[in-house]
């Protein structure tokens, strides 16, 4: 556990210099407070990055490296497929995508290209805050580490010290995943999977 968290901390520490150094002339200082725009708060809360430029922001959220944001990538960026937004109406989620495209998709092809994003940014356009949170789009491990472990623990934390409710829930999910993997491994090793045989055809 410690090694995973240390590695994550190292990667997060390297990310700003590695990802954002290529266009430092456009860097914007972050002020993650109530007056900040959504992208600024997102970068601070979700990525722990204290400054960014629009090109780097685009690349970070171009999840398939296609040089354009699809509707699915916009959903992911805003965290609309995350557990935290499971109760948000699909109509509201569709509105997020639609309004974001209306704001930046200049050629109306249903995608936001990198040039479109940069042109919009330079014209003063920003990602709208739809009131749905900071945009959780990491996996469970990433979200736990960045939103809990880094805030309340450090590299010196022992496993027996991880007693917060968030820690317990995190390890519960791990145990469930391991148990499921063990069950599947056992089933895969059986020549005939008995659970897949209808009861009426079984001999017992």
Tab-separated table of N, CA, C and O in Angstrom, residues 62-159:
chain	number	residue	atom	x	y	z
A	62	UNK	N	-7.794	14.747	-23.009
A	62	UNK	CA	-7.958	14.070	-24.297
A	62	UNK	C	-7.615	12.604	-24.055
A	62	UNK	O	-6.533	12.127	-24.375
A	63	UNK	N	-8.558	11.885	-23.476
A	63	UNK	CA	-8.279	10.567	-22.920
A	63	UNK	C	-7.851	9.541	-23.963
A	63	UNK	O	-7.152	8.586	-23.640
A	64	UNK	N	-8.282	9.704	-25.204
A	64	UNK	CA	-7.875	8.751	-26.240
A	64	UNK	C	-6.800	9.314	-27.167
A	64	UNK	O	-6.471	8.717	-28.189
A	65	UNK	N	-6.253	10.476	-26.812
A	65	UNK	CA	-5.153	11.107	-27.565
A	65	UNK	C	-5.499	11.314	-29.032
A	65	UNK	O	-4.648	11.161	-29.918
A	66	UNK	N	-6.737	11.710	-29.297
A	66	UNK	CA	-7.192	11.898	-30.675
A	66	UNK	C	-7.144	13.358	-31.112
A	66	UNK	O	-7.552	13.684	-32.225
A	67	UNK	N	-6.680	14.247	-30.229
A	67	UNK	CA	-6.629	15.691	-30.480
A	67	UNK	C	-8.026	16.297	-30.591
A	67	UNK	O	-8.210	17.358	-31.193
A	68	UNK	N	-8.998	15.633	-30.011
A	68	UNK	CA	-10.351	16.189	-29.953
A	68	UNK	C	-11.068	15.576	-28.761
A	68	UNK	O	-10.737	14.471	-28.323
A	69	UNK	N	-12.037	16.324	-28.233
A	69	UNK	CA	-12.876	15.820	-27.147
A	69	UNK	C	-14.191	15.345	-27.728
A	69	UNK	O	-14.917	16.118	-28.359
A	70	UNK	N	-14.526	14.097	-27.499
A	70	UNK	CA	-15.831	13.575	-27.904
A	70	UNK	C	-16.830	13.836	-26.785
A	70	UNK	O	-16.467	14.281	-25.691
A	71	UNK	N	-18.094	13.534	-27.042
A	71	UNK	CA	-19.127	13.683	-26.011
A	71	UNK	C	-18.789	12.812	-24.808
A	71	UNK	O	-18.981	13.228	-23.654
A	72	UNK	N	-18.280	11.606	-25.060
A	72	UNK	CA	-17.926	10.711	-23.957
A	72	UNK	C	-16.792	11.282	-23.120
A	72	UNK	O	-16.776	11.143	-21.890
A	73	UNK	N	-15.844	11.941	-23.768
A	73	UNK	CA	-14.725	12.530	-23.026
A	73	UNK	C	-15.180	13.739	-22.219
A	73	UNK	O	-14.666	13.988	-21.121
A	74	UNK	N	-16.124	14.478	-22.734
A	74	UNK	CA	-16.687	15.602	-21.967
A	74	UNK	C	-17.402	15.059	-20.733
A	74	UNK	O	-17.270	15.607	-19.628
A	75	UNK	N	-18.160	13.985	-20.910
A	75	UNK	CA	-18.823	13.345	-19.766
A	75	UNK	C	-17.795	12.907	-18.725
A	75	UNK	O	-17.977	13.142	-17.520
A	76	UNK	N	-16.745	12.287	-19.193
A	76	UNK	CA	-15.729	11.790	-18.255
A	76	UNK	C	-15.021	12.937	-17.548
A	76	UNK	O	-14.775	12.865	-16.335
A	77	UNK	N	-14.697	13.993	-18.280
A	77	UNK	CA	-14.022	15.137	-17.688
A	77	UNK	C	-14.842	15.751	-16.558
A	77	UNK	O	-14.322	16.096	-15.495
A	78	UNK	N	-16.151	15.857	-16.785
A	78	UNK	CA	-17.047	16.419	-15.769
A	78	UNK	C	-17.430	15.395	-14.704
A	78	UNK	O	-18.189	15.719	-13.785
A	79	UNK	N	-16.928	14.165	-14.821
A	79	UNK	CA	-17.227	13.157	-13.816
A	79	UNK	C	-18.642	12.624	-13.876
A	79	UNK	O	-19.171	12.133	-12.878
A	80	UNK	N	-19.266	12.673	-15.048
A	80	UNK	CA	-20.671	12.295	-15.159
A	80	UNK	C	-20.898	10.788	-15.126
A	80	UNK	O	-22.041	10.341	-14.986
A	81	UNK	N	-19.831	10.017	-15.267
A	81	UNK	CA	-19.957	8.566	-15.171
A	81	UNK	C	-19.405	8.043	-13.846
A	81	UNK	O	-19.303	6.837	-13.645
A	82	UNK	N	-19.061	8.962	-12.963
A	82	UNK	CA	-18.524	8.595	-11.667
A	82	UNK	C	-19.649	8.255	-10.699
A	82	UNK	O	-20.791	8.697	-10.851
A	83	UNK	N	-19.321	7.465	-9.689
A	83	UNK	CA	-20.300	7.066	-8.676
A	83	UNK	C	-20.952	8.273	-8.008
A	83	UNK	O	-22.117	8.238	-7.628
A	84	UNK	N	-20.190	9.373	-7.886
A	84	UNK	CA	-20.696	10.559	-7.195
A	84	UNK	C	-21.833	11.243	-7.934
A	84	UNK	O	-22.569	12.041	-7.347
A	85	UNK	N	-22.013	10.950	-9.218
A	85	UNK	CA	-23.091	11.582	-9.987
A	85	UNK	C	-24.127	10.563	-10.457
A	85	UNK	O	-24.875	10.825	-11.394
A	86	UNK	N	-24.169	9.411	-9.791
A	86	UNK	CA	-25.093	8.366	-10.231
A	86	UNK	C	-26.561	8.782	-10.097
A	86	UNK	O	-27.420	8.244	-10.791
A	87	UNK	N	-26.849	9.722	-9.210
A	87	UNK	CA	-28.235	10.165	-9.015
A	87	UNK	C	-28.594	11.392	-9.844
A	87	UNK	O	-29.707	11.902	-9.739
A	88	UNK	N	-27.648	11.866	-10.638
A	88	UNK	CA	-27.923	13.021	-11.501
A	88	UNK	C	-28.725	12.554	-12.717
A	88	UNK	O	-28.379	11.556	-13.355
A	89	UNK	N	-29.785	13.266	-13.020
A	89	UNK	CA	-30.654	12.911	-14.140
A	89	UNK	C	-29.863	12.905	-15.446
A	89	UNK	O	-29.016	13.771	-15.681
A	90	UNK	N	-30.150	11.918	-16.305
A	90	UNK	CA	-29.445	11.827	-17.584
A	90	UNK	C	-29.703	13.050	-18.459
A	90	UNK	O	-28.868	13.429	-19.274
A	91	UNK	N	-30.874	13.661	-18.276
A	91	UNK	CA	-31.159	14.880	-19.024
A	91	UNK	C	-30.199	15.995	-18.660
A	91	UNK	O	-29.759	16.768	-19.525
A	92	UNK	N	-29.854	16.084	-17.358
A	92	UNK	CA	-28.902	17.084	-16.900
A	92	UNK	C	-27.508	16.792	-17.452
A	92	UNK	O	-26.786	17.704	-17.878
A	93	UNK	N	-27.138	15.520	-17.481
A	93	UNK	CA	-25.837	15.144	-18.021
A	93	UNK	C	-25.749	15.473	-19.512
A	93	UNK	O	-24.716	15.949	-19.993
A	94	UNK	N	-26.844	15.220	-20.226
A	94	UNK	CA	-26.866	15.544	-21.655
A	94	UNK	C	-26.752	17.050	-21.853
A	94	UNK	O	-26.135	17.520	-22.825
A	95	UNK	N	-27.330	17.823	-20.935
A	95	UNK	CA	-27.253	19.291	-21.018
A	95	UNK	C	-25.812	19.765	-20.856
A	95	UNK	O	-25.376	20.696	-21.547
A	96	UNK	N	-25.068	19.121	-19.962
A	96	UNK	CA	-23.655	19.475	-19.759
A	96	UNK	C	-22.887	19.310	-21.060
A	96	UNK	O	-22.137	20.204	-21.478
A	97	UNK	N	-23.070	18.173	-21.708
A	97	UNK	CA	-22.376	17.905	-22.962
A	97	UNK	C	-22.809	18.887	-24.039
A	97	UNK	O	-21.982	19.469	-24.759
A	98	UNK	N	-24.123	19.095	-24.154
A	98	UNK	CA	-24.659	19.974	-25.204
A	98	UNK	C	-24.140	21.399	-25.049
A	98	UNK	O	-23.676	22.016	-26.031
A	99	UNK	N	-24.182	21.937	-23.853
A	99	UNK	CA	-23.753	23.324	-23.643
A	99	UNK	C	-22.252	23.482	-23.829
A	99	UNK	O	-21.788	24.521	-24.316
A	100	UNK	N	-21.495	22.464	-23.438
A	100	UNK	CA	-20.043	22.535	-23.629
A	100	UNK	C	-19.701	22.536	-25.109
A	100	UNK	O	-18.831	23.294	-25.565
A	101	UNK	N	-20.384	21.698	-25.877
A	101	UNK	CA	-20.175	21.683	-27.326
A	101	UNK	C	-20.602	23.012	-27.946
A	101	UNK	O	-19.906	23.550	-28.815
A	102	UNK	N	-21.731	23.549	-27.520
A	102	UNK	CA	-22.192	24.833	-28.061
A	102	UNK	C	-21.178	25.942	-27.810
A	102	UNK	O	-21.017	26.851	-28.628
A	103	UNK	N	-20.464	25.825	-26.706
A	103	UNK	CA	-19.527	26.871	-26.318
A	103	UNK	C	-18.217	26.812	-27.104
A	103	UNK	O	-17.618	27.855	-27.395
A	104	UNK	N	-17.790	25.592	-27.484
A	104	UNK	CA	-16.468	25.453	-28.089
A	104	UNK	C	-16.447	24.808	-29.478
A	104	UNK	O	-15.471	24.971	-30.204
A	105	UNK	N	-17.479	24.073	-29.848
A	105	UNK	CA	-17.488	23.337	-31.114
A	105	UNK	C	-17.871	24.278	-32.262
A	105	UNK	O	-19.026	24.380	-32.655
A	106	UNK	N	-16.880	24.916	-32.849
A	106	UNK	CA	-17.127	25.943	-33.863
A	106	UNK	C	-17.652	25.377	-35.177
A	106	UNK	O	-18.451	26.011	-35.863
A	107	UNK	N	-17.228	24.169	-35.558
A	107	UNK	CA	-17.658	23.612	-36.842
A	107	UNK	C	-18.845	22.650	-36.704
A	107	UNK	O	-19.244	22.000	-37.670
A	108	UNK	N	-19.374	22.548	-35.476
A	108	UNK	CA	-20.581	21.751	-35.222
A	108	UNK	C	-20.457	20.295	-35.694
A	108	UNK	O	-21.409	19.719	-36.238
A	109	UNK	N	-19.295	19.692	-35.451
A	109	UNK	CA	-19.125	18.291	-35.832
A	109	UNK	C	-19.328	17.351	-34.645
A	109	UNK	O	-19.078	16.155	-34.741
A	110	UNK	N	-19.773	17.907	-33.523
A	110	UNK	CA	-20.037	17.088	-32.357
A	110	UNK	C	-18.813	16.765	-31.533
A	110	UNK	O	-18.868	15.926	-30.627
A	111	UNK	N	-17.698	17.452	-31.826
A	111	UNK	CA	-16.460	17.246	-31.086
A	111	UNK	C	-15.777	18.594	-30.896
A	111	UNK	O	-16.031	19.541	-31.651
A	112	UNK	N	-14.916	18.657	-29.896
A	112	UNK	CA	-14.146	19.881	-29.663
A	112	UNK	C	-12.685	19.584	-29.987
A	112	UNK	O	-12.013	18.832	-29.271
A	113	UNK	N	-12.212	20.137	-31.089
A	113	UNK	CA	-10.821	19.944	-31.465
A	113	UNK	C	-9.907	20.813	-30.619
A	113	UNK	O	-10.335	21.787	-30.002
A	114	UNK	N	-8.639	20.472	-30.612
A	114	UNK	CA	-7.686	21.234	-29.802
A	114	UNK	C	-7.641	22.695	-30.224
A	114	UNK	O	-7.612	23.595	-29.372
A	115	UNK	N	-7.654	22.945	-31.529
A	115	UNK	CA	-7.620	24.327	-31.998
A	115	UNK	C	-8.881	25.078	-31.586
A	115	UNK	O	-8.816	26.258	-31.228
A	116	UNK	N	-10.021	24.395	-31.643
A	116	UNK	CA	-11.277	25.031	-31.224
A	116	UNK	C	-11.220	25.400	-29.747
A	116	UNK	O	-11.667	26.478	-29.337
A	117	UNK	N	-10.687	24.482	-28.951
A	117	UNK	CA	-10.564	24.743	-27.519
A	117	UNK	C	-9.655	25.949	-27.256
A	117	UNK	O	-9.997	26.842	-26.474
A	118	UNK	N	-8.492	25.989	-27.918
A	118	UNK	CA	-7.555	27.080	-27.700
A	118	UNK	C	-8.131	28.415	-28.175
A	118	UNK	O	-7.968	29.455	-27.517
A	119	UNK	N	-8.816	28.401	-29.314
A	119	UNK	CA	-9.436	29.633	-29.813
A	119	UNK	C	-10.492	30.136	-28.843
A	119	UNK	O	-10.586	31.337	-28.568
A	120	UNK	N	-11.296	29.211	-28.340
A	120	UNK	CA	-12.315	29.608	-27.379
A	120	UNK	C	-11.718	30.155	-26.106
A	120	UNK	O	-12.179	31.168	-25.572
A	121	UNK	N	-10.673	29.504	-25.626
A	121	UNK	CA	-10.013	29.952	-24.397
A	121	UNK	C	-9.450	31.367	-24.575
A	121	UNK	O	-9.625	32.234	-23.712
A	122	UNK	N	-8.778	31.593	-25.710
A	122	UNK	CA	-8.183	32.911	-25.940
A	122	UNK	C	-9.251	33.990	-26.098
A	122	UNK	O	-8.979	35.175	-25.853
A	123	UNK	N	-10.443	33.568	-26.494
A	123	UNK	CA	-11.554	34.522	-26.627
A	123	UNK	C	-12.255	34.762	-25.295
A	123	UNK	O	-13.239	35.510	-25.230
A	124	UNK	N	-11.763	34.121	-24.247
A	124	UNK	CA	-12.327	34.328	-22.920
A	124	UNK	C	-13.371	33.304	-22.505
A	124	UNK	O	-13.978	33.438	-21.440
A	125	UNK	N	-13.570	32.264	-23.321
A	125	UNK	CA	-14.552	31.237	-22.958
A	125	UNK	C	-13.943	30.294	-21.921
A	125	UNK	O	-12.760	30.006	-21.942
A	126	UNK	N	-14.787	29.835	-21.018
A	126	UNK	CA	-14.360	28.898	-19.995
A	126	UNK	C	-15.389	27.786	-19.856
A	126	UNK	O	-16.534	27.936	-20.255
A	127	UNK	N	-14.982	26.676	-19.273
A	127	UNK	CA	-15.899	25.572	-19.020
A	127	UNK	C	-16.895	25.983	-17.949
A	127	UNK	O	-16.521	26.495	-16.894
A	128	UNK	N	-18.140	25.732	-18.216
A	128	UNK	CA	-19.199	26.148	-17.301
A	128	UNK	C	-19.242	25.243	-16.071
A	128	UNK	O	-18.997	24.043	-16.147
A	129	UNK	N	-19.557	25.849	-14.946
A	129	UNK	CA	-19.774	25.086	-13.716
A	129	UNK	C	-21.252	24.738	-13.641
A	129	UNK	O	-22.104	25.600	-13.472
A	130	UNK	N	-21.572	23.461	-13.755
A	130	UNK	CA	-22.962	23.016	-13.755
A	130	UNK	C	-23.426	22.581	-12.369
A	130	UNK	O	-24.523	22.037	-12.221
A	131	UNK	N	-22.579	22.814	-11.372
A	131	UNK	CA	-22.968	22.497	-10.008
A	131	UNK	C	-22.961	21.012	-9.689
A	131	UNK	O	-23.666	20.572	-8.770
A	132	UNK	N	-22.165	20.241	-10.412
A	132	UNK	CA	-22.140	18.786	-10.227
A	132	UNK	C	-20.839	18.300	-9.600
A	132	UNK	O	-20.528	17.119	-9.661
A	133	UNK	N	-20.096	19.201	-8.998
A	133	UNK	CA	-18.857	18.804	-8.348
A	133	UNK	C	-17.636	19.087	-9.204
A	133	UNK	O	-17.736	19.609	-10.317
A	134	UNK	N	-16.464	18.715	-8.691
A	134	UNK	CA	-15.195	19.051	-9.357
A	134	UNK	C	-14.833	18.160	-10.535
A	134	UNK	O	-13.848	18.415	-11.209
A	135	UNK	N	-15.604	17.095	-10.775
A	135	UNK	CA	-15.307	16.228	-11.917
A	135	UNK	C	-14.396	15.078	-11.568
A	135	UNK	O	-13.228	15.048	-11.978
A	136	UNK	N	-14.924	14.108	-10.828
A	136	UNK	CA	-14.136	12.926	-10.488
A	136	UNK	C	-14.050	12.017	-11.716
A	136	UNK	O	-15.065	11.530	-12.189
A	137	UNK	N	-12.868	11.792	-12.231
A	137	UNK	CA	-12.759	10.889	-13.385
A	137	UNK	C	-11.594	9.916	-13.291
A	137	UNK	O	-11.213	9.283	-14.265
A	138	UNK	N	-11.040	9.754	-12.086
A	138	UNK	CA	-10.012	8.737	-11.901
A	138	UNK	C	-10.638	7.423	-11.456
A	138	UNK	O	-11.835	7.357	-11.178
A	139	UNK	N	-9.818	6.370	-11.391
A	139	UNK	CA	-10.351	5.117	-10.878
A	139	UNK	C	-10.421	5.197	-9.358
A	139	UNK	O	-10.024	6.192	-8.740
A	140	UNK	N	-10.958	4.152	-8.726
A	140	UNK	CA	-11.156	4.168	-7.276
A	140	UNK	C	-9.855	4.405	-6.526
A	140	UNK	O	-9.827	5.142	-5.525
A	141	UNK	N	-8.774	3.784	-6.999
A	141	UNK	CA	-7.484	3.923	-6.326
A	141	UNK	C	-7.004	5.369	-6.362
A	141	UNK	O	-6.573	5.928	-5.350
A	142	UNK	N	-7.103	5.977	-7.537
A	142	UNK	CA	-6.663	7.368	-7.695
A	142	UNK	C	-7.501	8.305	-6.839
A	142	UNK	O	-6.974	9.179	-6.145
A	143	UNK	N	-8.833	8.140	-6.880
A	143	UNK	CA	-9.713	9.027	-6.138
A	143	UNK	C	-9.473	8.913	-4.640
A	143	UNK	O	-9.477	9.902	-3.912
A	144	UNK	N	-9.253	7.694	-4.162
A	144	UNK	CA	-8.986	7.494	-2.734
A	144	UNK	C	-7.687	8.175	-2.332
A	144	UNK	O	-7.618	8.873	-1.310
A	145	UNK	N	-6.664	7.995	-3.138
A	145	UNK	CA	-5.368	8.553	-2.776
A	145	UNK	C	-5.361	10.076	-2.819
A	145	UNK	O	-4.827	10.735	-1.921
A	146	UNK	N	-5.959	10.658	-3.855
A	146	UNK	CA	-5.858	12.105	-4.008
A	146	UNK	C	-6.835	12.860	-3.106
A	146	UNK	O	-6.576	13.978	-2.682
A	147	UNK	N	-7.983	12.232	-2.798
A	147	UNK	CA	-8.986	12.924	-1.994
A	147	UNK	C	-8.953	12.549	-0.518
A	147	UNK	O	-9.537	13.248	0.304
A	148	UNK	N	-8.299	11.461	-0.185
A	148	UNK	CA	-8.255	11.084	1.229
A	148	UNK	C	-6.840	10.824	1.732
A	148	UNK	O	-6.402	11.477	2.673
A	149	UNK	N	-6.140	9.873	1.111
A	149	UNK	CA	-4.845	9.481	1.646
A	149	UNK	C	-3.882	10.667	1.728
A	149	UNK	O	-3.219	10.865	2.752
A	150	UNK	N	-3.803	11.463	0.678
A	150	UNK	CA	-2.863	12.586	0.680
A	150	UNK	C	-3.246	13.665	1.684
A	150	UNK	O	-2.397	14.406	2.148
A	151	UNK	N	-4.530	13.738	2.032
A	151	UNK	CA	-4.983	14.762	2.972
A	151	UNK	C	-4.765	14.347	4.423
A	151	UNK	O	-4.463	15.186	5.275
A	152	UNK	N	-4.941	13.066	4.714
A	152	UNK	CA	-4.942	12.624	6.104
A	152	UNK	C	-3.812	11.660	6.462
A	152	UNK	O	-3.622	11.347	7.631
A	153	UNK	N	-3.073	11.168	5.482
A	153	UNK	CA	-1.996	10.223	5.740
A	153	UNK	C	-0.743	10.666	4.984
A	153	UNK	O	-0.760	11.660	4.265
A	154	UNK	N	0.315	9.904	5.134
A	154	UNK	CA	1.539	10.170	4.384
A	154	UNK	C	2.305	8.863	4.204
A	154	UNK	O	1.804	7.790	4.526
A	155	UNK	N	3.542	8.977	3.699
A	155	UNK	CA	4.304	7.771	3.386
A	155	UNK	C	4.713	6.999	4.636
A	155	UNK	O	5.148	5.841	4.547
A	156	UNK	N	4.573	7.623	5.802
A	156	UNK	CA	4.928	6.951	7.056
A	156	UNK	C	3.738	6.241	7.703
A	156	UNK	O	3.898	5.599	8.741
A	157	UNK	N	2.571	6.360	7.085
A	157	UNK	CA	1.374	5.736	7.650
A	157	UNK	C	1.463	4.219	7.554
A	157	UNK	O	1.801	3.668	6.510
A	158	UNK	N	1.163	3.562	8.662
A	158	UNK	CA	1.136	2.105	8.682
A	158	UNK	C	-0.267	1.624	8.347
A	158	UNK	O	-1.243	2.336	8.532
A	159	UNK	N	-0.366	0.396	7.862
A	159	UNK	CA	-1.668	-0.132	7.472
A	159	UNK	C	-2.633	-0.147	8.647
A	159	UNK	O	-3.831	0.116	8.482
